mmCIF file of C-alpha atoms in Angstrom:
data_model
loop_
_atom_site.group_PDB
_atom_site.id
_atom_site.type_symbol
_atom_site.label_atom_id
_atom_site.label_comp_id
_atom_site.label_asym_id
_atom_site.label_seq_id
_atom_site.Cartn_x
_atom_site.Cartn_y
_atom_site.Cartn_z
ATOM 1 C CA MET A 1 17.829 -11.069 -54.855
ATOM 2 C CA ASN A 2 16.820 -7.006 -53.530
ATOM 3 C CA PRO A 3 19.001 -5.669 -51.297
ATOM 4 C CA TYR A 4 18.317 -6.634 -48.241
ATOM 5 C CA THR A 5 18.914 -9.664 -48.612
ATOM 6 C CA ALA A 6 22.073 -9.520 -49.629
ATOM 7 C CA ILE A 7 23.212 -7.847 -46.842
ATOM 8 C CA LYS A 8 21.442 -9.733 -44.270
ATOM 9 C CA ASN A 9 22.649 -12.529 -45.997
ATOM 10 C CA ALA A 10 26.500 -12.015 -46.353
ATOM 11 C CA ILE A 11 26.273 -10.839 -42.839
ATOM 12 C CA ILE A 12 24.919 -13.978 -41.792
ATOM 13 C CA ILE A 13 27.312 -16.337 -43.025
ATOM 14 C CA GLY A 14 30.284 -13.807 -41.901
ATOM 15 C CA GLU A 15 31.414 -12.305 -45.281
ATOM 16 C CA TYR A 16 30.534 -8.779 -43.438
ATOM 17 C CA GLU A 17 32.126 -10.203 -40.113
ATOM 18 C CA PRO A 18 31.004 -7.980 -36.726
ATOM 19 C CA GLY A 19 32.637 -4.881 -36.503
ATOM 20 C CA LYS A 20 33.093 -4.310 -39.959
ATOM 21 C CA ARG A 21 31.915 -0.002 -41.980
ATOM 22 C CA LEU A 22 29.241 -0.366 -44.022
ATOM 23 C CA THR A 23 28.098 2.501 -46.520
ATOM 24 C CA GLU A 24 25.515 3.321 -48.894
ATOM 25 C CA GLU A 25 28.388 3.825 -51.277
ATOM 26 C CA ALA A 26 29.726 1.079 -51.218
ATOM 27 C CA LEU A 27 27.505 -1.536 -50.854
ATOM 28 C CA ALA A 28 25.814 0.562 -54.204
ATOM 29 C CA GLU A 29 28.799 0.034 -55.762
ATOM 30 C CA ALA A 30 28.992 -3.759 -54.507
ATOM 31 C CA LEU A 31 26.142 -4.548 -55.915
ATOM 32 C CA GLN A 32 25.922 -2.757 -58.474
ATOM 33 C CA VAL A 33 22.447 -0.108 -57.310
ATOM 34 C CA SER A 34 21.829 2.949 -56.867
ATOM 35 C CA ARG A 35 21.720 4.487 -52.509
ATOM 36 C CA THR A 36 17.802 4.690 -52.836
ATOM 37 C CA PRO A 37 17.518 0.802 -52.274
ATOM 38 C CA ILE A 38 20.614 1.037 -50.016
ATOM 39 C CA ARG A 39 18.609 2.901 -47.865
ATOM 40 C CA ASP A 40 15.511 0.986 -47.623
ATOM 41 C CA ALA A 41 18.035 -1.260 -46.482
ATOM 42 C CA ILE A 42 20.045 -0.108 -44.533
ATOM 43 C CA LYS A 43 16.368 0.707 -42.043
ATOM 44 C CA GLN A 44 15.031 -2.947 -41.809
ATOM 45 C CA LEU A 45 18.720 -3.962 -40.806
ATOM 46 C CA GLU A 46 18.735 -1.333 -38.485
ATOM 47 C CA THR A 47 15.767 -2.308 -37.449
ATOM 48 C CA ASP A 48 16.769 -6.060 -37.334
ATOM 49 C CA GLY A 49 19.604 -5.050 -34.878
ATOM 50 C CA LEU A 50 22.059 -6.528 -36.924
ATOM 51 C CA ILE A 51 24.079 -2.831 -37.671
ATOM 52 C CA VAL A 52 24.085 0.031 -35.587
ATOM 53 C CA PRO A 53 25.270 3.036 -36.451
ATOM 54 C CA TYR A 54 28.718 4.440 -37.055
ATOM 55 C CA LYS A 55 30.293 7.363 -34.549
ATOM 56 C CA ARG A 56 31.071 9.582 -37.817
ATOM 57 C CA ARG A 57 29.175 7.967 -40.804
ATOM 58 C CA GLY A 58 27.233 4.948 -42.350
ATOM 59 C CA TYR A 59 27.030 1.338 -40.257
ATOM 60 C CA ILE A 60 29.282 -1.334 -38.752
ATOM 61 C CA VAL A 61 28.106 -5.229 -38.046
ATOM 62 C CA ARG A 62 26.844 -4.384 -34.526
ATOM 63 C CA GLU A 63 28.978 -6.721 -32.640
ATOM 64 C CA PHE A 64 28.024 -9.544 -29.617
ATOM 65 C CA SER A 65 29.400 -9.363 -26.032
ATOM 66 C CA THR A 66 28.104 -11.686 -24.444
ATOM 67 C CA ASP A 67 26.957 -10.468 -21.682
ATOM 68 C CA ASP A 68 24.708 -9.798 -25.495
ATOM 69 C CA ILE A 69 24.653 -13.775 -26.428
ATOM 70 C CA ARG A 70 23.864 -14.496 -22.577
ATOM 71 C CA GLN A 71 20.750 -11.937 -22.567
ATOM 72 C CA ILE A 72 19.398 -12.950 -25.544
ATOM 73 C CA TYR A 73 19.511 -16.265 -25.046
ATOM 74 C CA ASN A 74 17.767 -16.012 -22.183
ATOM 75 C CA VAL A 75 14.683 -13.517 -23.415
ATOM 76 C CA ARG A 76 14.596 -16.321 -25.871
ATOM 77 C CA ALA A 77 14.244 -18.451 -23.338
ATOM 78 C CA LEU A 78 11.181 -17.166 -21.425
ATOM 79 C CA LEU A 79 9.778 -15.915 -24.527
ATOM 80 C CA GLU A 80 9.727 -19.886 -26.887
ATOM 81 C CA SER A 81 8.530 -21.193 -23.802
ATOM 82 C CA HIS A 82 6.062 -20.122 -22.936
ATOM 83 C CA GLY A 83 5.059 -19.733 -26.910
ATOM 84 C CA THR A 84 5.324 -22.955 -26.794
ATOM 85 C CA SER A 85 3.324 -24.368 -24.239
ATOM 86 C CA GLU A 86 0.421 -21.773 -25.700
ATOM 87 C CA ALA A 87 1.168 -23.884 -29.342
ATOM 88 C CA ALA A 88 0.146 -27.150 -26.792
ATOM 89 C CA LEU A 89 -2.953 -26.086 -25.446
ATOM 90 C CA ASN A 90 -4.195 -24.340 -28.778
ATOM 91 C CA ARG A 91 -2.977 -26.342 -31.624
ATOM 92 C CA THR A 92 -5.630 -27.847 -33.883
ATOM 93 C CA GLU A 93 -4.459 -31.151 -36.194
ATOM 94 C CA GLU A 94 -3.168 -29.135 -38.886
ATOM 95 C CA GLU A 95 -1.004 -27.377 -37.772
ATOM 96 C CA VAL A 96 0.081 -31.177 -35.721
ATOM 97 C CA GLU A 97 1.314 -31.829 -38.818
ATOM 98 C CA ALA A 98 2.755 -28.788 -40.284
ATOM 99 C CA ILE A 99 5.281 -28.812 -36.845
ATOM 100 C CA ARG A 100 6.414 -32.636 -37.347
ATOM 101 C CA THR A 101 6.233 -32.153 -41.248
ATOM 102 C CA LYS A 102 8.736 -29.145 -40.787
ATOM 103 C CA ASN A 103 11.173 -30.988 -38.255
ATOM 104 C CA GLU A 104 10.666 -34.128 -40.984
ATOM 105 C CA GLU A 105 12.271 -31.465 -43.450
ATOM 106 C CA TYR A 106 15.227 -30.962 -40.420
ATOM 107 C CA GLU A 107 15.969 -33.734 -40.085
ATOM 108 C CA LYS A 108 16.562 -34.487 -44.171
ATOM 109 C CA ALA A 109 18.910 -31.559 -44.329
ATOM 110 C CA ILE A 110 20.824 -32.697 -40.432
ATOM 111 C CA SER A 111 21.727 -35.961 -43.078
ATOM 112 C CA GLN A 112 22.830 -34.113 -46.049
ATOM 113 C CA TRP A 113 25.251 -31.768 -43.300
ATOM 114 C CA LYS A 114 28.655 -31.552 -44.676
ATOM 115 C CA ARG A 115 31.399 -29.821 -42.128
ATOM 116 C CA SER A 116 32.228 -27.205 -43.777
ATOM 117 C CA ASP A 117 29.515 -26.789 -47.148
ATOM 118 C CA ILE A 118 27.938 -22.961 -45.578
ATOM 119 C CA ALA A 119 24.697 -23.990 -48.038
ATOM 120 C CA THR A 120 23.654 -27.989 -45.924
ATOM 121 C CA ILE A 121 23.723 -25.661 -43.005
ATOM 122 C CA LYS A 122 22.054 -22.824 -44.218
ATOM 123 C CA HIS A 123 19.762 -25.846 -45.417
ATOM 124 C CA ILE A 124 19.925 -26.695 -41.632
ATOM 125 C CA GLN A 125 19.506 -22.520 -40.115
ATOM 126 C CA GLN A 126 16.403 -22.344 -42.630
ATOM 127 C CA THR A 127 14.417 -25.619 -42.303
ATOM 128 C CA ASN A 128 15.211 -25.356 -37.508
ATOM 129 C CA GLN A 129 13.746 -21.442 -38.070
ATOM 130 C CA GLU A 130 10.984 -22.975 -40.478
ATOM 131 C CA PHE A 131 10.034 -25.836 -37.428
ATOM 132 C CA HIS A 132 10.308 -23.285 -34.592
ATOM 133 C CA GLU A 133 7.799 -20.950 -36.768
ATOM 134 C CA GLU A 134 5.082 -23.315 -37.255
ATOM 135 C CA ILE A 135 5.021 -23.902 -33.085
ATOM 136 C CA PHE A 136 4.509 -19.661 -32.769
ATOM 137 C CA LYS A 137 1.709 -19.949 -35.799
ATOM 138 C CA ALA A 138 0.068 -22.905 -33.690
ATOM 139 C CA ALA A 139 -0.210 -20.772 -30.562
ATOM 140 C CA LYS A 140 -1.760 -17.858 -31.804
ATOM 141 C CA ASN A 141 -0.796 -15.117 -30.507
ATOM 142 C CA GLU A 142 0.530 -13.375 -33.032
ATOM 143 C CA HIS A 143 2.389 -10.314 -30.352
ATOM 144 C CA LEU A 144 4.303 -12.724 -28.894
ATOM 145 C CA ARG A 145 5.644 -14.256 -32.505
ATOM 146 C CA LEU A 146 6.056 -10.179 -32.888
ATOM 147 C CA LEU A 147 8.508 -10.019 -29.568
ATOM 148 C CA ILE A 148 10.741 -12.781 -30.495
ATOM 149 C CA SER A 149 10.978 -12.331 -33.863
ATOM 150 C CA LYS A 150 13.152 -9.408 -33.097
ATOM 151 C CA VAL A 151 15.065 -11.011 -30.404
ATOM 152 C CA VAL A 152 15.423 -14.069 -32.916
ATOM 153 C CA VAL A 153 18.558 -12.985 -34.438
ATOM 154 C CA VAL A 154 19.630 -14.982 -36.926
ATOM 155 C CA PRO A 155 24.055 -14.025 -37.147
ATOM 156 C CA LEU A 156 23.678 -16.223 -33.877
ATOM 157 C CA VAL A 157 21.181 -18.931 -34.691
ATOM 158 C CA PHE A 158 24.118 -19.011 -37.458
ATOM 159 C CA ARG A 159 27.400 -19.435 -36.001
ATOM 160 C CA SER A 160 25.397 -22.207 -33.606
ATOM 161 C CA PHE A 161 25.014 -24.400 -36.063
ATOM 162 C CA TYR A 162 28.144 -23.868 -37.643
ATOM 163 C CA TRP A 163 30.129 -25.016 -34.629
ATOM 164 C CA TYR A 164 27.100 -27.772 -34.359
ATOM 165 C CA ASN A 165 29.240 -31.384 -34.992
ATOM 166 C CA GLU A 166 27.039 -34.388 -35.599
ATOM 167 C CA ARG A 167 25.794 -35.752 -32.498
ATOM 168 C CA GLN A 168 25.099 -32.024 -31.359
ATOM 169 C CA LEU A 169 22.851 -31.363 -34.446
ATOM 170 C CA LEU A 170 21.415 -34.964 -33.459
ATOM 171 C CA ARG A 171 20.115 -34.200 -29.698
ATOM 172 C CA SER A 172 18.804 -30.990 -31.247
ATOM 173 C CA LEU A 173 16.283 -33.645 -33.380
ATOM 174 C CA GLU A 174 15.797 -35.187 -30.550
ATOM 175 C CA VAL A 175 14.158 -32.043 -28.930
ATOM 176 C CA HIS A 176 12.533 -31.266 -31.608
ATOM 177 C CA LYS A 177 10.799 -34.378 -31.021
ATOM 178 C CA THR A 178 10.271 -33.944 -27.565
ATOM 179 C CA ILE A 179 8.812 -30.090 -28.551
ATOM 180 C CA LEU A 180 6.109 -32.015 -30.962
ATOM 181 C CA ASN A 181 5.221 -35.382 -29.225
ATOM 182 C CA ALA A 182 4.464 -32.257 -26.317
ATOM 183 C CA ILE A 183 2.133 -29.766 -28.650
ATOM 184 C CA GLU A 184 0.552 -33.557 -30.294
ATOM 185 C CA ASN A 185 0.204 -34.558 -26.752
ATOM 186 C CA GLN A 186 -0.749 -30.992 -25.103
ATOM 187 C CA GLU A 187 1.615 -31.389 -22.036
ATOM 188 C CA PRO A 188 1.958 -27.652 -22.325
ATOM 189 C CA GLU A 189 4.404 -27.990 -19.659
ATOM 190 C CA ARG A 190 6.169 -30.488 -20.534
ATOM 191 C CA ALA A 191 6.371 -28.520 -23.993
ATOM 192 C CA LYS A 192 7.672 -25.307 -22.237
ATOM 193 C CA ILE A 193 9.870 -27.496 -20.167
ATOM 194 C CA ALA A 194 11.531 -28.761 -23.536
ATOM 195 C CA MET A 195 11.378 -25.754 -25.250
ATOM 196 C CA GLN A 196 13.246 -23.726 -22.617
ATOM 197 C CA GLU A 197 16.599 -26.359 -21.794
ATOM 198 C CA HIS A 198 16.345 -26.707 -25.904
ATOM 199 C CA ILE A 199 16.688 -22.628 -26.071
ATOM 200 C CA TYR A 200 19.554 -22.699 -23.103
ATOM 201 C CA GLN A 201 21.586 -25.204 -24.444
ATOM 202 C CA GLY A 202 21.877 -23.055 -27.836
ATOM 203 C CA ARG A 203 22.407 -20.808 -25.940
ATOM 204 C CA ASP A 204 25.750 -22.464 -23.969
ATOM 205 C CA ASP A 205 27.250 -23.960 -27.502
ATOM 206 C CA VAL A 206 27.557 -20.561 -28.264
ATOM 207 C CA LEU A 207 29.232 -19.411 -25.482
ATOM 208 C CA ILE A 208 31.196 -22.224 -25.052
ATOM 209 C CA GLN A 209 32.422 -22.122 -28.409
ATOM 210 C CA LEU A 210 33.259 -18.107 -28.634
ATOM 211 C CA ASN A 211 35.276 -19.109 -25.527
ATOM 212 C CA ASN A 212 37.251 -21.385 -27.223
ATOM 213 C CA PRO A 213 40.033 -19.544 -28.504
ATOM 214 C CA GLN A 214 41.619 -22.874 -30.727
ATOM 215 C CA ILE A 215 38.435 -22.423 -32.766
ATOM 216 C CA GLU A 216 38.029 -20.538 -35.546
ATOM 217 C CA LEU A 217 35.226 -18.039 -36.987
ATOM 218 C CA TRP A 218 33.502 -19.869 -39.782
ATOM 219 C CA LYS A 219 33.792 -15.579 -41.840
ATOM 220 C CA GLY A 220 36.840 -16.917 -43.985
ATOM 221 C CA GLU A 221 35.240 -20.409 -45.729
ATOM 222 C CA ALA A 222 31.909 -18.694 -45.697
ATOM 223 C CA GLN A 223 33.938 -15.548 -47.917
#
């Protein structure tokens, strides 16, 4: 595994928790590589918005306030709902089948869900991400895809899936099916509304859990 992927995964699952300081030296020692690939990985992680420069030296894993989360998800809702409406207008039959296949993979991943199993949660998050990516391929708008990639903060998405219970996962699956049907039937407004509500629901779930002092963060179990 290359250093960029290794560090990104560690941030996603909480091994490197929000606020943790990272230095080239420590990362190079932990991953048993030279500092050159670490330097390249850090540049990419900063571009991704997962780390920010530390006031003295090094970097820290980015922390998110409730305002940050609300703003990120609101922008996602705007962009992704528009992209989904474009997918409904522009999709081909092959692209509909690709979206359907990814949603079937998502459904299978949910069926294998275990509450404290990080691997199954990562698989659910990954298949969900692939479902969304197939939609934006069908939209045929590369500028929109680039913008969306900049605001989808994977640790926040992973955190929402970690906190989900089975009922919430099945609710997400049902909304996926609604989105798929709207795209297949070329109903742009219906597709747009369904995706917008889907993103807003994810936002609300994250905010609720962050404000619940009885919920333990996933980082302890992820290590």
